Coordinates of C-alpha atoms and ligand atoms in Angstrom, one line a residue:
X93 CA 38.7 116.3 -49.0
X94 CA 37.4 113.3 -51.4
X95 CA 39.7 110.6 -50.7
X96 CA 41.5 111.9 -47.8
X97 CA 42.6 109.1 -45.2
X98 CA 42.8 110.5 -41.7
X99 CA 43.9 107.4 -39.5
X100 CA 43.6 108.1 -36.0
X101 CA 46.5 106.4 -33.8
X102 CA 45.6 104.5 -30.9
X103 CA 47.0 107.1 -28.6
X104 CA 44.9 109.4 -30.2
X105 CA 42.6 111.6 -27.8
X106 CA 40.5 112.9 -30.6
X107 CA 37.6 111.3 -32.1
X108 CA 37.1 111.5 -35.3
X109 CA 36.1 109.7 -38.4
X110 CA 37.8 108.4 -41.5
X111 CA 36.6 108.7 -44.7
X112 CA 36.7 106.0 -46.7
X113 CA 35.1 107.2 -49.4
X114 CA 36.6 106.1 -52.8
X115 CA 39.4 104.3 -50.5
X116 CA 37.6 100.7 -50.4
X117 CA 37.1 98.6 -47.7
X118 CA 37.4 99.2 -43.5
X119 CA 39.8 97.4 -42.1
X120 CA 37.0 94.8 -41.0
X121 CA 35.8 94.5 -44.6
X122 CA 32.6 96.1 -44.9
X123 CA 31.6 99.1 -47.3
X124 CA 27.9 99.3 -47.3
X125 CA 27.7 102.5 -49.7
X126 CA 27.7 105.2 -47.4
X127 CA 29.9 108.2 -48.0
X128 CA 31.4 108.0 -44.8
X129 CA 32.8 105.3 -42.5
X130 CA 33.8 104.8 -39.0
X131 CA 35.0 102.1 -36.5
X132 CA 33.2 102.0 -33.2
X133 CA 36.9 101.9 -31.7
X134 CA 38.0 105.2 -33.2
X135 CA 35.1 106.3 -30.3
X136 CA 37.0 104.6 -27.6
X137 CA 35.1 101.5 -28.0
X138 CA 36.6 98.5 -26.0
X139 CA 35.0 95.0 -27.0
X140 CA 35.7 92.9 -24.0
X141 CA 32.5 92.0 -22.9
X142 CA 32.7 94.3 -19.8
X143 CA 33.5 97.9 -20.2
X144 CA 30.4 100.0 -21.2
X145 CA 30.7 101.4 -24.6
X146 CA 27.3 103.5 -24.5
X147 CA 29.9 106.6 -24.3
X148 CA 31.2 105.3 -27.6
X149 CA 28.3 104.6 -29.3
X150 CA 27.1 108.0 -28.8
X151 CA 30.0 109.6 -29.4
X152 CA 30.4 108.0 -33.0
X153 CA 27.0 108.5 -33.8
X154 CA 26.6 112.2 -32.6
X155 CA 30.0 112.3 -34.9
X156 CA 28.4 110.7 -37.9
X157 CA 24.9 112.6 -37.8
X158 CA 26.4 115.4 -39.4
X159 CA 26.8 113.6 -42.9
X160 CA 23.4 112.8 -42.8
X161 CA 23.1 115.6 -45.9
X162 CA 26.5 114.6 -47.3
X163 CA 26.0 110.9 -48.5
X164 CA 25.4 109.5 -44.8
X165 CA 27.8 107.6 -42.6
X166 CA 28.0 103.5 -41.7
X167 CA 29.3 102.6 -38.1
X168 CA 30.9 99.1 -38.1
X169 CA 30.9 96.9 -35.2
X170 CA 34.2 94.9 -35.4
X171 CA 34.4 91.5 -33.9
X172 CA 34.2 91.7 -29.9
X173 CA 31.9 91.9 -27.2
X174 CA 30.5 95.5 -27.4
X175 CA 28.6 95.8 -24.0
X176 CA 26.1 99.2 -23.9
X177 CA 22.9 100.8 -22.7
X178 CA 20.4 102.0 -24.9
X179 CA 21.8 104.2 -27.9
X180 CA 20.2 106.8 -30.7
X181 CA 20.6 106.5 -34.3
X182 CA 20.6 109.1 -36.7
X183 CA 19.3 109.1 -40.4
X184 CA 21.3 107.8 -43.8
X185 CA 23.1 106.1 -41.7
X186 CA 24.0 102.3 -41.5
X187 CA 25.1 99.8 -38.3
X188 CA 27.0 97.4 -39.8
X189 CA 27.9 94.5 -37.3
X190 CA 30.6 92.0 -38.5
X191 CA 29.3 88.5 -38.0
X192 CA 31.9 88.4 -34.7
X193 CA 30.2 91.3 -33.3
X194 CA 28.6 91.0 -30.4
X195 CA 26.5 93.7 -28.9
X196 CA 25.3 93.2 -25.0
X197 CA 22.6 94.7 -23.6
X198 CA 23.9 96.6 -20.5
X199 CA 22.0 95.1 -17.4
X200 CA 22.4 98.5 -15.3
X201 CA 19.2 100.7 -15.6
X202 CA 20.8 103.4 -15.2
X203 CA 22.4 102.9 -18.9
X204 CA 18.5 103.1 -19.7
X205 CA 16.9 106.5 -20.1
X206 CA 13.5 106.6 -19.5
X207 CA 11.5 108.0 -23.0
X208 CA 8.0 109.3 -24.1
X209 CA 4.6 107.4 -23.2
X210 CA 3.6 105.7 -26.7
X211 CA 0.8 108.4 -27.9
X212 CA -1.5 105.5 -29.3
X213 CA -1.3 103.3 -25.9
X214 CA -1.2 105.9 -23.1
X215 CA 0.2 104.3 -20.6
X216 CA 3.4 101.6 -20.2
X217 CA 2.6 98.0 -21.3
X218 CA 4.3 96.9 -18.0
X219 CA 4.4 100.4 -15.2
X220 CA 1.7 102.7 -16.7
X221 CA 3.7 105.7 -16.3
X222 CA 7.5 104.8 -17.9
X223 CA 9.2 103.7 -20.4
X224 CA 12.4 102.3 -20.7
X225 CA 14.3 103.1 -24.3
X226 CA 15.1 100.4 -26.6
X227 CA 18.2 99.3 -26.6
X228 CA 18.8 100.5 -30.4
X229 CA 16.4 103.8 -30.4
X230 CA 15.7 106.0 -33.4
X231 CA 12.8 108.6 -33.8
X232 CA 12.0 111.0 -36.9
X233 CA 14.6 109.3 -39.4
X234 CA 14.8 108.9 -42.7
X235 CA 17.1 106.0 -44.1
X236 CA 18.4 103.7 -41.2
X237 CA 19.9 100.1 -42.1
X238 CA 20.8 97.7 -39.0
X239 CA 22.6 95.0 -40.9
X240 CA 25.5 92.4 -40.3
X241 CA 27.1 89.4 -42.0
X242 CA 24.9 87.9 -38.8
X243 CA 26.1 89.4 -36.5
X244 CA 24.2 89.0 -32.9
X245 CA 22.4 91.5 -30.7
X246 CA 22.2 89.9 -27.3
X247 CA 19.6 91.8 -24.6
X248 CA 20.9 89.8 -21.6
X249 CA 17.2 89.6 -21.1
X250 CA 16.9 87.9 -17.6
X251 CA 17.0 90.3 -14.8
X252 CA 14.7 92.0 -17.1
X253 CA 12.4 89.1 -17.0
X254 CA 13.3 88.5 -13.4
X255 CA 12.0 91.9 -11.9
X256 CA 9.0 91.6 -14.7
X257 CA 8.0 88.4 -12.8
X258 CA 8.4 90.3 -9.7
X259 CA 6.3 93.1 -10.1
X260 CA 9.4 95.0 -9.5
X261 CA 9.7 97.2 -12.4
X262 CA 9.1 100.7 -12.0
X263 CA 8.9 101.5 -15.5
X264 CA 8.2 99.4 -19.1
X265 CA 11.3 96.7 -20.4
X266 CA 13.2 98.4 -23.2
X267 CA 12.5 96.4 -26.2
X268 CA 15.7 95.4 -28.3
X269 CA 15.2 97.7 -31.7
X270 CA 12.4 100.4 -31.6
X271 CA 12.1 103.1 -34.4
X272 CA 9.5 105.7 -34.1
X273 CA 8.3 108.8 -37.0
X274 CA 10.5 107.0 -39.5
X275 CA 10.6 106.5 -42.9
X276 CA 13.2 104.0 -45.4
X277 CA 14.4 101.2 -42.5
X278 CA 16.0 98.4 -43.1
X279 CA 16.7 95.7 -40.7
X280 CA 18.6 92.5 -42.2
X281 CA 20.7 89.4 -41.5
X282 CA 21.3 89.6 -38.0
X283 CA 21.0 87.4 -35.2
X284 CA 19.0 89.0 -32.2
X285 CA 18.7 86.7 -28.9
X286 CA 17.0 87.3 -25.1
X287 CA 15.6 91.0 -25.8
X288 CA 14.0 92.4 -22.1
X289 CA 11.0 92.5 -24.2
X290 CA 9.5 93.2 -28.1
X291 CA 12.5 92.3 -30.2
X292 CA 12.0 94.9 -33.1
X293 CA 9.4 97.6 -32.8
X294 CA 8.7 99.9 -36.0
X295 CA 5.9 102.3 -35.1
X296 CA 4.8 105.2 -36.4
X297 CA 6.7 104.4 -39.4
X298 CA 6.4 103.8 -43.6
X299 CA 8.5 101.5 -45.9
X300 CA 10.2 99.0 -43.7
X301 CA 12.1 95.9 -44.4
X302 CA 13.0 93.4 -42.2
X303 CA 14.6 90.2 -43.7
X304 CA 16.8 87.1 -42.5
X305 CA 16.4 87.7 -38.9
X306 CA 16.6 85.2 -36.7
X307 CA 15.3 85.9 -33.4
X308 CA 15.7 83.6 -30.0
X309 CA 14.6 83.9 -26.9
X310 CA 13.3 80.9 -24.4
X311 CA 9.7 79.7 -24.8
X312 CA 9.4 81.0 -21.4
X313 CA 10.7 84.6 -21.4
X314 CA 8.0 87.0 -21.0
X315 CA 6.2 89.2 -24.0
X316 CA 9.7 88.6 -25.9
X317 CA 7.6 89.1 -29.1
X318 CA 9.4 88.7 -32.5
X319 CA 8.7 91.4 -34.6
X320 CA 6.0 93.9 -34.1
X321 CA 4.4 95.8 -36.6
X322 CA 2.6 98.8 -34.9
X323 CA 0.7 101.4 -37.1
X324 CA 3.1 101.5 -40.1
X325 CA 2.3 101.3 -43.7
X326 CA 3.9 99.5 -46.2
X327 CA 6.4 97.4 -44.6
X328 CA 7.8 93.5 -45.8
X329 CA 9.2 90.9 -43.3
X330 CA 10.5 88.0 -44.9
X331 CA 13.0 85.0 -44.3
X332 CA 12.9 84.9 -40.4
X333 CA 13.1 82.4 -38.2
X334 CA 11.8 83.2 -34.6
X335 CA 11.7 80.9 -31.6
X336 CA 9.9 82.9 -28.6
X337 CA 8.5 83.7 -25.2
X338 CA 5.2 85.3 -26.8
X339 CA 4.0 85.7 -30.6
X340 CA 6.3 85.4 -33.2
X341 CA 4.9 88.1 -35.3
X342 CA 2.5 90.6 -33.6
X343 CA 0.7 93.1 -35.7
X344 CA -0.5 95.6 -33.7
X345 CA -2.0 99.5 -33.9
X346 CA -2.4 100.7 -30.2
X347 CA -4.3 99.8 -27.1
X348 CA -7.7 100.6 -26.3
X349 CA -9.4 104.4 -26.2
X350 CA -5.5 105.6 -26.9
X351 CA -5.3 103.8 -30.1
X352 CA -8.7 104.7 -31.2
X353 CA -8.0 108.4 -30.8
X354 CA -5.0 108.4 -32.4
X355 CA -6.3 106.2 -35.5
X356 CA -3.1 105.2 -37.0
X357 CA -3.9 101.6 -38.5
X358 CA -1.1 99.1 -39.9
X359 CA -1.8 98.4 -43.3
X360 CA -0.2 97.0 -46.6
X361 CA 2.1 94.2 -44.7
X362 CA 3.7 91.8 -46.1
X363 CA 4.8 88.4 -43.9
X364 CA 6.6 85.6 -46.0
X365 CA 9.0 83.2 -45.1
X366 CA 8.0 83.0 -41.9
X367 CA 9.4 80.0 -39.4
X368 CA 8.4 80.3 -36.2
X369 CA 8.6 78.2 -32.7
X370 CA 6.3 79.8 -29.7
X371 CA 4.6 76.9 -27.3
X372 CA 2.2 79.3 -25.6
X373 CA 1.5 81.6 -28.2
X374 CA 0.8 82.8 -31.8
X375 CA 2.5 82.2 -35.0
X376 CA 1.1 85.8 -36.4
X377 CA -1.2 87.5 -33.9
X378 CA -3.0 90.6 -35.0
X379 CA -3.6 92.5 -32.0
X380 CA -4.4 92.5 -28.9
X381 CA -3.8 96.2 -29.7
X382 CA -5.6 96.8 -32.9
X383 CA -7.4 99.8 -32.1
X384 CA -6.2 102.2 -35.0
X385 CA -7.3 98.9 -37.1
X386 CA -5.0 97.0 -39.3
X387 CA -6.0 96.4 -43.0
X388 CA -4.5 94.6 -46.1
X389 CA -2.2 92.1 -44.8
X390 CA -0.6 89.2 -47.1
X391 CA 1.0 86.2 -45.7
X392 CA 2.6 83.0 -47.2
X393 CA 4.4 80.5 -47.1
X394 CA 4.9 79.7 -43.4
X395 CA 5.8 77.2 -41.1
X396 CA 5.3 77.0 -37.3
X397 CA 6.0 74.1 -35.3
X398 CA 5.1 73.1 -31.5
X399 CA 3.2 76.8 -31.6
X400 CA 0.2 77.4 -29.9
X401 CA -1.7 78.9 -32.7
X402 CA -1.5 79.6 -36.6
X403 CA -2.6 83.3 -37.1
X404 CA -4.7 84.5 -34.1
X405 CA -7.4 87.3 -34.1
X406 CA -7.0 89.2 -30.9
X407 CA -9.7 91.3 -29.6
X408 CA -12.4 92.9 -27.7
X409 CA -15.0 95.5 -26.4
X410 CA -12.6 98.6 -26.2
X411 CA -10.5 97.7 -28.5
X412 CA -12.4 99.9 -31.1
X413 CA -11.0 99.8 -34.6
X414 CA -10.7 96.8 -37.3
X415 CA -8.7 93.8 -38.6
X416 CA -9.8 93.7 -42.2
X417 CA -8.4 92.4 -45.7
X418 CA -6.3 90.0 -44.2
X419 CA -5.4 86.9 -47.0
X420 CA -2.6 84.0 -45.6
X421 CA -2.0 80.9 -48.0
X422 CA 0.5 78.0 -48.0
X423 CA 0.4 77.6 -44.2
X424 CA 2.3 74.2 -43.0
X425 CA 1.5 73.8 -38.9
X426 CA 3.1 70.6 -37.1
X427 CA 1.9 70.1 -33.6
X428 CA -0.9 73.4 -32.6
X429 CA -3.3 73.9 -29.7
X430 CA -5.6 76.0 -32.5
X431 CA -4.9 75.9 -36.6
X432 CA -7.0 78.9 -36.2
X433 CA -7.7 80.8 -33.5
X434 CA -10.1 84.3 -32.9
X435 CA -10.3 85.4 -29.7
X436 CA -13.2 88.4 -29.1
X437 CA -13.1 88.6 -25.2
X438 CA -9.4 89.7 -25.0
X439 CA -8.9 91.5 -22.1
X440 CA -6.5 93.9 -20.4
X441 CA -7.0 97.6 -21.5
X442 CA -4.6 100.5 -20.4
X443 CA -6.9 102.4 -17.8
X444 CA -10.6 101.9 -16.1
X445 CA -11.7 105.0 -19.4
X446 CA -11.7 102.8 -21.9
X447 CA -15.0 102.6 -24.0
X448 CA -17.2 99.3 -23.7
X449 CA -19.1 100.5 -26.7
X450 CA -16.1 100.7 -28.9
X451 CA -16.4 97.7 -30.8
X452 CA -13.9 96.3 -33.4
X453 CA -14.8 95.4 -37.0
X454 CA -13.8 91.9 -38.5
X455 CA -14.4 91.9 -42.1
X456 CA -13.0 89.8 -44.6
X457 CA -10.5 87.4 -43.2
X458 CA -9.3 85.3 -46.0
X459 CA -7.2 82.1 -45.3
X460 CA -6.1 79.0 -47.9
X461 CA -3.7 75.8 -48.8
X462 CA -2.8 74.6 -45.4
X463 CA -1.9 71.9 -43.8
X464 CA -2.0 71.4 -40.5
X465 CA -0.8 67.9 -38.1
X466 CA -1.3 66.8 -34.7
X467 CA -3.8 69.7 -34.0
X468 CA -5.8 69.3 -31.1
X469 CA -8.6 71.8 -32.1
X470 CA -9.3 72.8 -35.5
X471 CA -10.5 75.8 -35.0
X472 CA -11.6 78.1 -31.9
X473 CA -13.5 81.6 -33.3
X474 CA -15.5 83.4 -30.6
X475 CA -16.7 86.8 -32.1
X476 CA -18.7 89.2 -30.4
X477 CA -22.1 88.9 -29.2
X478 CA -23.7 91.7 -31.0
X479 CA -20.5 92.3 -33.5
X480 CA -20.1 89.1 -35.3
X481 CA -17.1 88.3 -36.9
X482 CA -18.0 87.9 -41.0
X483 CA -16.6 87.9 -44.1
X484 CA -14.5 84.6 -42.5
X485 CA -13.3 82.4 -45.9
X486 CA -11.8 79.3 -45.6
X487 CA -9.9 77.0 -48.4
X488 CA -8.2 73.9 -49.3
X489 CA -7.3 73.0 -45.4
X490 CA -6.2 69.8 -44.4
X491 CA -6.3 69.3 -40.5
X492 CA -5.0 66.4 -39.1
X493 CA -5.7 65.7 -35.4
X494 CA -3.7 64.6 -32.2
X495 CA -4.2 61.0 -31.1
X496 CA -6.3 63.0 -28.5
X497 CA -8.3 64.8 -29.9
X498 CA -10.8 67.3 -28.6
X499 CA -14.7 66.2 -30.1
X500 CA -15.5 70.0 -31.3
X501 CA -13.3 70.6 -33.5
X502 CA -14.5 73.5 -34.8
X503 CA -15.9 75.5 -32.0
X504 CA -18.0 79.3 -33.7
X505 CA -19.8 81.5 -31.9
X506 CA -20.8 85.2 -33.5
X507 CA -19.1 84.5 -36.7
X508 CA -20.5 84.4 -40.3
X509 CA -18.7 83.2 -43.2
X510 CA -17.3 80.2 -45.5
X511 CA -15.7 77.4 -46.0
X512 CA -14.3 75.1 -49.1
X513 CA -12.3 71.6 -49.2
X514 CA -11.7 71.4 -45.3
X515 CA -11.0 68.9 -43.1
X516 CA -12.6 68.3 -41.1
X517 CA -15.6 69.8 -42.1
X518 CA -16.1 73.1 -40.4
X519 CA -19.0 74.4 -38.1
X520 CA -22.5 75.3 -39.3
X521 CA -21.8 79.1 -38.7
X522 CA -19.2 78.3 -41.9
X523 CA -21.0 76.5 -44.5
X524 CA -19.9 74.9 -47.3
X525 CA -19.7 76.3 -50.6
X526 CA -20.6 74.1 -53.2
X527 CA -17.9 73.5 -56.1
X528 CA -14.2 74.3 -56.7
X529 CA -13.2 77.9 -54.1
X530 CA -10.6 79.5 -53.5
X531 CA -10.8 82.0 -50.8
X532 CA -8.6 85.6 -52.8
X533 CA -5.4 86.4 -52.5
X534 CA -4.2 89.9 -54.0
X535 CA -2.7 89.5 -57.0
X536 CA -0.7 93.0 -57.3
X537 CA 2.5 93.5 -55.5
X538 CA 2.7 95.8 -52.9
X539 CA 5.4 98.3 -53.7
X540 CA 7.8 97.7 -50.6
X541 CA 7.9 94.3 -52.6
X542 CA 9.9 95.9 -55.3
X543 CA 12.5 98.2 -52.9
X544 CA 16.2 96.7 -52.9
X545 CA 18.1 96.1 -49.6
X546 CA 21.1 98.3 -49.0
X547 CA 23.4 95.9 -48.8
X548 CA 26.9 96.0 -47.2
X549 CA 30.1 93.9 -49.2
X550 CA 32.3 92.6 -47.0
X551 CA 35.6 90.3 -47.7
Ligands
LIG1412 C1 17.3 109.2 -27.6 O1 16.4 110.1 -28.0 C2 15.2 110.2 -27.2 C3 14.2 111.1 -27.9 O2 14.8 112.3 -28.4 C4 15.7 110.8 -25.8 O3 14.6 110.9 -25.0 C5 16.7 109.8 -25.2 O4 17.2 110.3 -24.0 C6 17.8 109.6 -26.2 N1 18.7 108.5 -25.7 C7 20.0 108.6 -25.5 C8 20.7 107.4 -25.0 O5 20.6 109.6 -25.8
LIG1413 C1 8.6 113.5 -34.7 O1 7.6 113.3 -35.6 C2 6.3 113.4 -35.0 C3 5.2 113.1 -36.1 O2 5.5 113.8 -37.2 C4 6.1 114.8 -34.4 O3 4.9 114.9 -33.8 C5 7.2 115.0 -33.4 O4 7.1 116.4 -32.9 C6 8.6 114.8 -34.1 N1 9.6 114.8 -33.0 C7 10.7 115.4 -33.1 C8 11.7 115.3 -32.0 O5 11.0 116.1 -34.2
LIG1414 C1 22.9 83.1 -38.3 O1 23.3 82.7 -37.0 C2 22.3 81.9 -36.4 C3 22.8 81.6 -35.0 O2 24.0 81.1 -34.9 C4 22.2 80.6 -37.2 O3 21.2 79.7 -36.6 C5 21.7 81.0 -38.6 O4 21.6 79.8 -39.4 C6 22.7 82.0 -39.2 N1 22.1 82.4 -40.5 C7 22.8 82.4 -41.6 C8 22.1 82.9 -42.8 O5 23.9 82.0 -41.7
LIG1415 C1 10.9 102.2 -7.9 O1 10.3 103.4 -7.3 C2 10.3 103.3 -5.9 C3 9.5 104.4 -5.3 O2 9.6 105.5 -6.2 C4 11.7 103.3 -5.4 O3 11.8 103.2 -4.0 C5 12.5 102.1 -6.0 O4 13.8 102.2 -5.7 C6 12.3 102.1 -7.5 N1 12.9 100.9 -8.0 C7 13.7 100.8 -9.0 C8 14.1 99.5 -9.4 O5 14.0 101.8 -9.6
LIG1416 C1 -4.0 72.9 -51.3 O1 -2.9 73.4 -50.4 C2 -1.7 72.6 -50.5 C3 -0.8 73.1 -49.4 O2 -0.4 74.5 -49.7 C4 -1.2 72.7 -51.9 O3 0.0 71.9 -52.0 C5 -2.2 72.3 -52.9 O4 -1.7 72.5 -54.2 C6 -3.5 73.1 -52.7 N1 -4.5 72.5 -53.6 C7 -5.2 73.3 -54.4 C8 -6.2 72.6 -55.2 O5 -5.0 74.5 -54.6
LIG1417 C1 1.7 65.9 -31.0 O1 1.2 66.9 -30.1 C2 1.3 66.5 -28.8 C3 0.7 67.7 -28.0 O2 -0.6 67.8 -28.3 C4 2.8 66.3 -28.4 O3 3.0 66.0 -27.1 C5 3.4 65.3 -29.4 O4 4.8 65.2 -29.1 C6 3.1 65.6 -30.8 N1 3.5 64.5 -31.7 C7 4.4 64.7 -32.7 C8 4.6 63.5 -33.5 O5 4.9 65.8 -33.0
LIG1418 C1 -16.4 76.7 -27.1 O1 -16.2 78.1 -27.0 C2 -16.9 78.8 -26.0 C3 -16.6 80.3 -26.1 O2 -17.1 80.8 -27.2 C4 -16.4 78.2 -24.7 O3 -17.1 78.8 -23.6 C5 -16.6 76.7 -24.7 O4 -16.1 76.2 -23.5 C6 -16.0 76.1 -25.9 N1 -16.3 74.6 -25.9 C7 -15.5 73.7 -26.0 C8 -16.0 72.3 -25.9 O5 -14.3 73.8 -26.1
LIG1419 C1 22.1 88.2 -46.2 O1 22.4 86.8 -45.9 C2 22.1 85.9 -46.9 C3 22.2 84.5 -46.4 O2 23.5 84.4 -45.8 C4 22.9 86.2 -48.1 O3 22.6 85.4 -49.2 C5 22.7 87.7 -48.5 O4 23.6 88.0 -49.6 C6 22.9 88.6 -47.4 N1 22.3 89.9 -47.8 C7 22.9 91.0 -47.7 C8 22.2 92.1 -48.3 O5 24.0 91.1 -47.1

């Protein structure tokens, strides 16, 4: 059947695919190296902004699963308004949107199933007991690319937000792109606006790039995070730009005594690139939920402007686990609350049986070259009385202050560590070391460094 061309008419009542394979291009120009090829139209899909085409989706991708052992399928999203509920995808398998492609978040909750508790935070981050699926849902994959020629995901977050304000949810937002138990994903040059919630949401999962992103949501939408790493090993974000409701980046690992049992940290993350806008909250937070621990974290070369907070240690008793190995450098700030932030009395745990015993470990937290402007406190970094914060190093930082400033600008309690060419000088909990310092940065690539995007060709 190689080369074979079955074209569907448009009175057709059959689904099917076509098979493009050796034949070139779809008629929308993409080829993005899969074996097989469909149109989300061949599945009945209407883009006008109104009709629901979850039927479609599922349709096409219960359709393409079956290639998954026969050189995978792509899905392309022609241009159009593509308006669905949440959606599965399936593995070696790419969803191509052409850069007029428009997918809309359904605003009826009944296009919403409702799906499994998180293991490692027991309950749901907004009802305890429900979940909402993402929009874009995938579990136990191997080989998923969500790619475009930017192309825009658009949650229609508001009512979401609306009945969040409310109290009147009955079960957690959807979040816009969550993959569980997966392995090879790529997520790339797309343009994601107003999720209900978390933008993208890899948990669970191993060697994960997500690259030219840019993510937008109003400064006062609730918890629409950017990207949320949550226990998953070796994974790169680079080249993003993220305005947001809530932290840009949040690196996370589960909540509380859920977390802790299930001990699945984050680790080996890379965050480059990075430009983010968020009034109220972090550039890169790691945590609140931190309790499998999160360990060997790189980041450079970022910028945030009118955001509360460079990176931001979030924590506290229950919260169990670590934040370890963490190295940033090259960090330009304009206009922050904090430069650097550490929070150890975090609140908010899932259920009255968390453990107050179950303390976190802060170890080795390892920041350099930044510049920060019109900063109204240098630094704010409360450990834990009877856990101190240590292994806290500090270099080459240049802070330049509001015409307001507060008068303690570096305000320590419970931490141990030190400090080199800052300004202004730091607190006495982080002395000086004498002569030329650098605080480390790893110099051996991480190997999801070296993996190449699949990318799509297009005309
Ligand atoms: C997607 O898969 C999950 C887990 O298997 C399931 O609970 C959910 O209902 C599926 N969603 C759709 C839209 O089919
Ligand atoms: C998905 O993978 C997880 C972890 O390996 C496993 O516990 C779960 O049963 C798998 N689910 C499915 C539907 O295969
Ligand atoms: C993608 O689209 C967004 C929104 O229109 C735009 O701001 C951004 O610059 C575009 N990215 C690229 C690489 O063209
Ligand atoms: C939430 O649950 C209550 C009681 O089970 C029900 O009356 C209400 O209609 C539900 N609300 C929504 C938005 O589903
Ligand atoms: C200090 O950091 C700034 C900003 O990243 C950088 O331009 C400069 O080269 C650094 N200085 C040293 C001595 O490393
Ligand atoms: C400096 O920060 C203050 C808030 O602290 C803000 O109102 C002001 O616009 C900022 N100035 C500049 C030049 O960005
Ligand atoms: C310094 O931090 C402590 C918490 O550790 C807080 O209670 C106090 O108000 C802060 N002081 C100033 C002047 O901001
Ligand atoms: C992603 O977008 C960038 C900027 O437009 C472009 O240079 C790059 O080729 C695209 N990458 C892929 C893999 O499509």
């Amino acid at each position: 059947m190689l080369g074979l061309v079955l074209i569907l008419t448009e009175t057709s009542t059959a689904y099917g695919a076509r098979d493009f394979n050796k034949v070139g291009h779809t008629p929308c120009g993409a080829k993005c190296g899969r074996k097989h090829s469909a149109v989300l139209t061949d599945f009945g899909g209407v883009g006008d902004g109104k009709t629901s085409n979850t039927k479609a989706f599922k349709a096409a991708i219960d359709h393409l699963s079956q290639f998954a052992s026969d050189g995978g399928a792509e899905l392309i999203v022609p241009p159009g308004k593509w308006l669905t509920g949440s959606f599965n995808l399936t593995s070696h398998f790419t969803l191509f949107l052409h850069k007029d492609a428009v997918i809309l978040g359904s605003q009826d909750e009944s296009e919403w199933p409702l799906v499994a508790l998180l293991p490692s935070y027991g309950k749901g981050r907004d009802a305890p007991n429900a979940r909402f699926s993402s929009l874009i849902y995938g579990t136990n994959l191997t080989d998923v690319v969500i790619t475009g020629n930017n192309g825009t995901i658009d949650g229609q977050g508001a009512p979401w937000w609306t009945k969040f304000r409310a109290g009147q949810l009955n079960a957690t937002r959807p979040y816009m792109i969550e993959i569980l138990h997966s392995d090879q994903i790529q997520i790339f040059n797309l343009t994601l606006i107003n999720s209900p919630s978390w933008f993208v949401h890899p948990i669970y999962s191993s060697n994960i790039i997500v690259k030219g992103l840019t993510i937008v949501a109003p400064v006062t939408s609730p918890n629409t995070d950017g990207i949320d790493p949550d226990s998953c090993t070796n994974m790169l974000i680079e080249d993003c730009f993220i305005v947001s409701g809530d932290d840009c980046v949040a690196v996370k690992s589960g909540w509380g005594q859920y977390g802790i049992k299930l001990g699945k940290p984050t680790k080996q993350l890379v965050i480059r690139r990075l430009t983010c806008i968020s009034p109220d909250s972090a550039t890169i937070a790691l945590g609140s939920e931190m309790s499998g621990g999160i360990q060997d974290v790189r980041i450079e070369d970022i910028t945030a402007l009118s955001t509360q907070s460079g990176i931001r240690i979030k924590t506290g008793r229950g919260r169990g686990g670590y934040v370890k190995d963490i190295f940033a450098r090259r960090m330009t700030l304009k206009t922050m609350k904090y430069a650097f932030w550490m929070t150890g009395n975090y609140g908010s745990h899932p259920d009255p049986g968390f453990d107050p015993k179950a303390l976190p470990v802060i170890d080795r937290i390892n920041y350099r070259d930044v510049v920060a402007e019109n900063v109204t406190y240098s630094a704010r970094l409360d450990g834990i009385a009877g856990d101190t914060f240590k292994g806290i190093c500090i270099s080459n930082a240049t802070i330049t202050l509001t015409e307001t400033p507060k008068k303690l600008q570096w305000n320590c309690t419970n931490v141990e560590g030190v400090t080199s060419n800052v300004t202004p000088k730091a607190c006495d909990l982080l002395p000086e070391k004498q002569g030329k310092f650098d605080c480390p940065f790893p110099k051996a690539r991480l190997p999801i460094e070296s993996v190449p995007l699949k990318a799509c060709s297009f005309n």
